[in-house]
Structure formats: C-alpha cells, structure tokens
C-alpha cells in the first residue's frame, strides 16, 4: 500500500465529519482507529493478491524442495545401508552404531 493510498483513505474518512467535529478528540481517535482498520484490511487484501499471483511459482519451489529433501533421505539411507552391510559381512562392532547415527540425522 502506498502513502498516497493511505492519505486517500484518511481523506475519505475525514469527509464523513463536519469541520467542527474534526477537532474533537473522540472524533479524531475514532477517525484514526477507522483508518487503521482500513489499512489493515487493505494490507491483508494485498497479501492475498500477491500470494495468488505467485501461487504457481510457490508450488514449483515447494515441489523442488520436496525433491531435494527426498534425495537427501535416499542418500542418507544408502549410507546407513553400507554400514548395515559391513556389520553383517564383517561383524564390525561400530557399523551398526554408524547406521543408527546416520538414520537419526533424518529424525531431527
């Protein structure tokens, strides 16, 4: 929302009151409260407009992130499997601990 749009909203609110009323404190407070409400509604609408305009790009990026996360999990599991195989084939006492530690990194 631009400064000009905020000023325009304030002017629209001000025309609702006579010149004498504009100088009363309660009227000023009400006008400021009303302006803040209009700005908040307008800002929310602008956020939704931006989200809608960028939805395809956001979905594409989220899909790419999911692919990367899946690839990391697959790589982690492959490394843990190597440790499992070493433990089974050669009986290395630390190999099962390595596999457990590798898999645990995906749980954090």
PDB file of C-alpha atoms in Angstrom:
ATOM      1  CA  UNK A   1       0.000   0.000   0.000  1.00  0.00           C
ATOM      2  CA  UNK A   2       1.413   3.349  -0.989  1.00  0.00           C
ATOM      3  CA  UNK A   3       1.499   6.522   1.076  1.00  0.00           C
ATOM      4  CA  UNK A   4      -0.903   8.142  -1.399  1.00  0.00           C
ATOM      5  CA  UNK A   5      -3.432   5.334  -0.875  1.00  0.00           C
ATOM      6  CA  UNK A   6      -3.277   5.781   2.902  1.00  0.00           C
ATOM      7  CA  UNK A   7      -3.755   9.541   2.560  1.00  0.00           C
ATOM      8  CA  UNK A   8      -6.708   8.966   0.245  1.00  0.00           C
ATOM      9  CA  UNK A   9      -8.325   6.662   2.815  1.00  0.00           C
ATOM     10  CA  UNK A  10      -7.778   9.221   5.556  1.00  0.00           C
ATOM     11  CA  UNK A  11      -9.399  11.892   3.418  1.00  0.00           C
ATOM     12  CA  UNK A  12     -12.398   9.656   2.743  1.00  0.00           C
ATOM     13  CA  UNK A  13     -12.869   9.159   6.470  1.00  0.00           C
ATOM     14  CA  UNK A  14     -12.472  12.866   7.189  1.00  0.00           C
ATOM     15  CA  UNK A  15     -15.259  13.893   4.813  1.00  0.00           C
ATOM     16  CA  UNK A  16     -17.714  11.916   6.947  1.00  0.00           C
ATOM     17  CA  UNK A  17     -17.473  14.533   9.685  1.00  0.00           C
ATOM     18  CA  UNK A  18     -18.177  18.245   9.776  1.00  0.00           C
ATOM     19  CA  UNK A  19     -15.281  20.671  10.207  1.00  0.00           C
ATOM     20  CA  UNK A  20     -16.291  21.369  13.811  1.00  0.00           C
ATOM     21  CA  UNK A  21     -16.324  17.678  14.706  1.00  0.00           C
ATOM     22  CA  UNK A  22     -12.891  17.004  13.214  1.00  0.00           C
ATOM     23  CA  UNK A  23     -11.228  18.886  16.037  1.00  0.00           C
ATOM     24  CA  UNK A  24     -12.862  16.957  18.838  1.00  0.00           C
ATOM     25  CA  UNK A  25     -10.586  14.411  20.462  1.00  0.00           C
ATOM     26  CA  UNK A  26     -13.017  11.497  20.377  1.00  0.00           C
ATOM     27  CA  UNK A  27     -13.725  12.088  16.696  1.00  0.00           C
ATOM     28  CA  UNK A  28     -10.007  12.242  15.945  1.00  0.00           C
ATOM     29  CA  UNK A  29      -9.446   8.983  17.845  1.00  0.00           C
ATOM     30  CA  UNK A  30     -12.311   7.307  16.014  1.00  0.00           C
ATOM     31  CA  UNK A  31     -11.040   8.520  12.651  1.00  0.00           C
ATOM     32  CA  UNK A  32      -7.553   7.182  13.396  1.00  0.00           C
ATOM     33  CA  UNK A  33      -8.982   3.843  14.513  1.00  0.00           C
ATOM     34  CA  UNK A  34     -11.084   3.631  11.358  1.00  0.00           C
ATOM     35  CA  UNK A  35      -8.051   4.483   9.224  1.00  0.00           C
ATOM     36  CA  UNK A  36      -6.009   1.747  10.900  1.00  0.00           C
ATOM     37  CA  UNK A  37      -8.813  -0.756  10.237  1.00  0.00           C
ATOM     38  CA  UNK A  38      -8.980   0.218   6.562  1.00  0.00           C
ATOM     39  CA  UNK A  39      -5.201  -0.015   6.214  1.00  0.00           C
ATOM     40  CA  UNK A  40      -5.198  -3.464   7.850  1.00  0.00           C
ATOM     41  CA  UNK A  41      -7.964  -4.720   5.549  1.00  0.00           C
ATOM     42  CA  UNK A  42      -6.228  -3.296   2.516  1.00  0.00           C
ATOM     43  CA  UNK A  43      -2.879  -4.791   3.532  1.00  0.00           C
ATOM     44  CA  UNK A  44      -4.482  -8.217   4.031  1.00  0.00           C
ATOM     45  CA  UNK A  45      -6.074  -7.988   0.584  1.00  0.00           C
ATOM     46  CA  UNK A  46      -2.714  -7.018  -0.917  1.00  0.00           C
ATOM     47  CA  UNK A  47      -1.005 -10.007   0.757  1.00  0.00           C
ATOM     48  CA  UNK A  48      -3.663 -12.344  -0.652  1.00  0.00           C
ATOM     49  CA  UNK A  49      -3.307 -10.787  -4.111  1.00  0.00           C
ATOM     50  CA  UNK A  50       0.465 -11.307  -4.036  1.00  0.00           C
ATOM     51  CA  UNK A  51       0.083 -14.896  -2.840  1.00  0.00           C
ATOM     52  CA  UNK A  52      -2.451 -15.661  -5.577  1.00  0.00           C
ATOM     53  CA  UNK A  53      -0.292 -14.039  -8.250  1.00  0.00           C
ATOM     54  CA  UNK A  54       2.727 -16.088  -7.165  1.00  0.00           C
ATOM     55  CA  UNK A  55       0.957 -19.379  -6.382  1.00  0.00           C
ATOM     56  CA  UNK A  56       2.347 -21.288  -9.402  1.00  0.00           C
ATOM     57  CA  UNK A  57       5.908 -20.231  -8.573  1.00  0.00           C
ATOM     58  CA  UNK A  58       5.444 -21.068  -4.887  1.00  0.00           C
ATOM     59  CA  UNK A  59       4.117 -24.525  -5.803  1.00  0.00           C
ATOM     60  CA  UNK A  60       7.050 -25.114  -8.162  1.00  0.00           C
ATOM     61  CA  UNK A  61       9.569 -24.134  -5.493  1.00  0.00           C
ATOM     62  CA  UNK A  62       7.847 -26.278  -2.849  1.00  0.00           C
ATOM     63  CA  UNK A  63       7.902 -29.266  -5.224  1.00  0.00           C
ATOM     64  CA  UNK A  64      11.618 -28.706  -5.834  1.00  0.00           C
ATOM     65  CA  UNK A  65      12.280 -28.512  -2.084  1.00  0.00           C
ATOM     66  CA  UNK A  66      10.392 -31.799  -1.616  1.00  0.00           C
ATOM     67  CA  UNK A  67      12.512 -33.439  -4.336  1.00  0.00           C
ATOM     68  CA  UNK A  68      15.697 -32.251  -2.610  1.00  0.00           C
ATOM     69  CA  UNK A  69      14.510 -33.499   0.783  1.00  0.00           C
ATOM     70  CA  UNK A  70      13.640 -36.898  -0.740  1.00  0.00           C
ATOM     71  CA  UNK A  71      17.068 -37.100  -2.372  1.00  0.00           C
ATOM     72  CA  UNK A  72      18.804 -36.332   0.927  1.00  0.00           C
ATOM     73  CA  UNK A  73      16.772 -39.021   2.701  1.00  0.00           C
ATOM     74  CA  UNK A  74      17.598 -41.562  -0.015  1.00  0.00           C
ATOM     75  CA  UNK A  75      21.312 -40.729   0.185  1.00  0.00           C
ATOM     76  CA  UNK A  76      21.245 -40.978   3.965  1.00  0.00           C
ATOM     77  CA  UNK A  77      19.537 -44.373   3.828  1.00  0.00           C
ATOM     78  CA  UNK A  78      22.057 -45.608   1.235  1.00  0.00           C
ATOM     79  CA  UNK A  79      24.923 -44.634   3.536  1.00  0.00           C
ATOM     80  CA  UNK A  80      23.265 -46.335   6.507  1.00  0.00           C
ATOM     81  CA  UNK A  81      22.770 -49.487   4.397  1.00  0.00           C
ATOM     82  CA  UNK A  82      26.504 -49.599   3.658  1.00  0.00           C
ATOM     83  CA  UNK A  83      27.105 -49.610   7.409  1.00  0.00           C
ATOM     84  CA  UNK A  84      24.469 -52.317   7.892  1.00  0.00           C
ATOM     85  CA  UNK A  85      26.161 -54.461   5.233  1.00  0.00           C
ATOM     86  CA  UNK A  86      29.580 -54.004   6.837  1.00  0.00           C
ATOM     87  CA  UNK A  87      28.165 -55.087  10.161  1.00  0.00           C
ATOM     88  CA  UNK A  88      26.586 -58.209   8.616  1.00  0.00           C
ATOM     89  CA  UNK A  89      29.541 -59.170   6.408  1.00  0.00           C
ATOM     90  CA  UNK A  90      32.462 -58.476   8.671  1.00  0.00           C
ATOM     91  CA  UNK A  91      30.956 -58.132  12.101  1.00  0.00           C
ATOM     92  CA  UNK A  92      32.317 -54.629  12.731  1.00  0.00           C
ATOM     93  CA  UNK A  93      31.055 -53.658  16.159  1.00  0.00           C
ATOM     94  CA  UNK A  94      30.794 -49.960  15.319  1.00  0.00           C
ATOM     95  CA  UNK A  95      28.993 -50.324  11.961  1.00  0.00           C
ATOM     96  CA  UNK A  96      25.522 -50.691  13.476  1.00  0.00           C
ATOM     97  CA  UNK A  97      26.167 -47.596  15.590  1.00  0.00           C
ATOM     98  CA  UNK A  98      27.160 -45.685  12.452  1.00  0.00           C
ATOM     99  CA  UNK A  99      23.975 -46.776  10.660  1.00  0.00           C
ATOM    100  CA  UNK A 100      21.858 -45.749  13.649  1.00  0.00           C
ATOM    101  CA  UNK A 101      23.600 -42.371  13.836  1.00  0.00           C
ATOM    102  CA  UNK A 102      23.118 -41.737  10.108  1.00  0.00           C
ATOM    103  CA  UNK A 103      19.412 -42.554  10.269  1.00  0.00           C
ATOM    104  CA  UNK A 104      18.996 -40.411  13.394  1.00  0.00           C
ATOM    105  CA  UNK A 105      20.136 -37.348  11.455  1.00  0.00           C
ATOM    106  CA  UNK A 106      16.924 -37.588   9.457  1.00  0.00           C
ATOM    107  CA  UNK A 107      14.833 -37.515  12.630  1.00  0.00           C
ATOM    108  CA  UNK A 108      15.972 -34.091  13.856  1.00  0.00           C
TER     109      UNK A 108
END
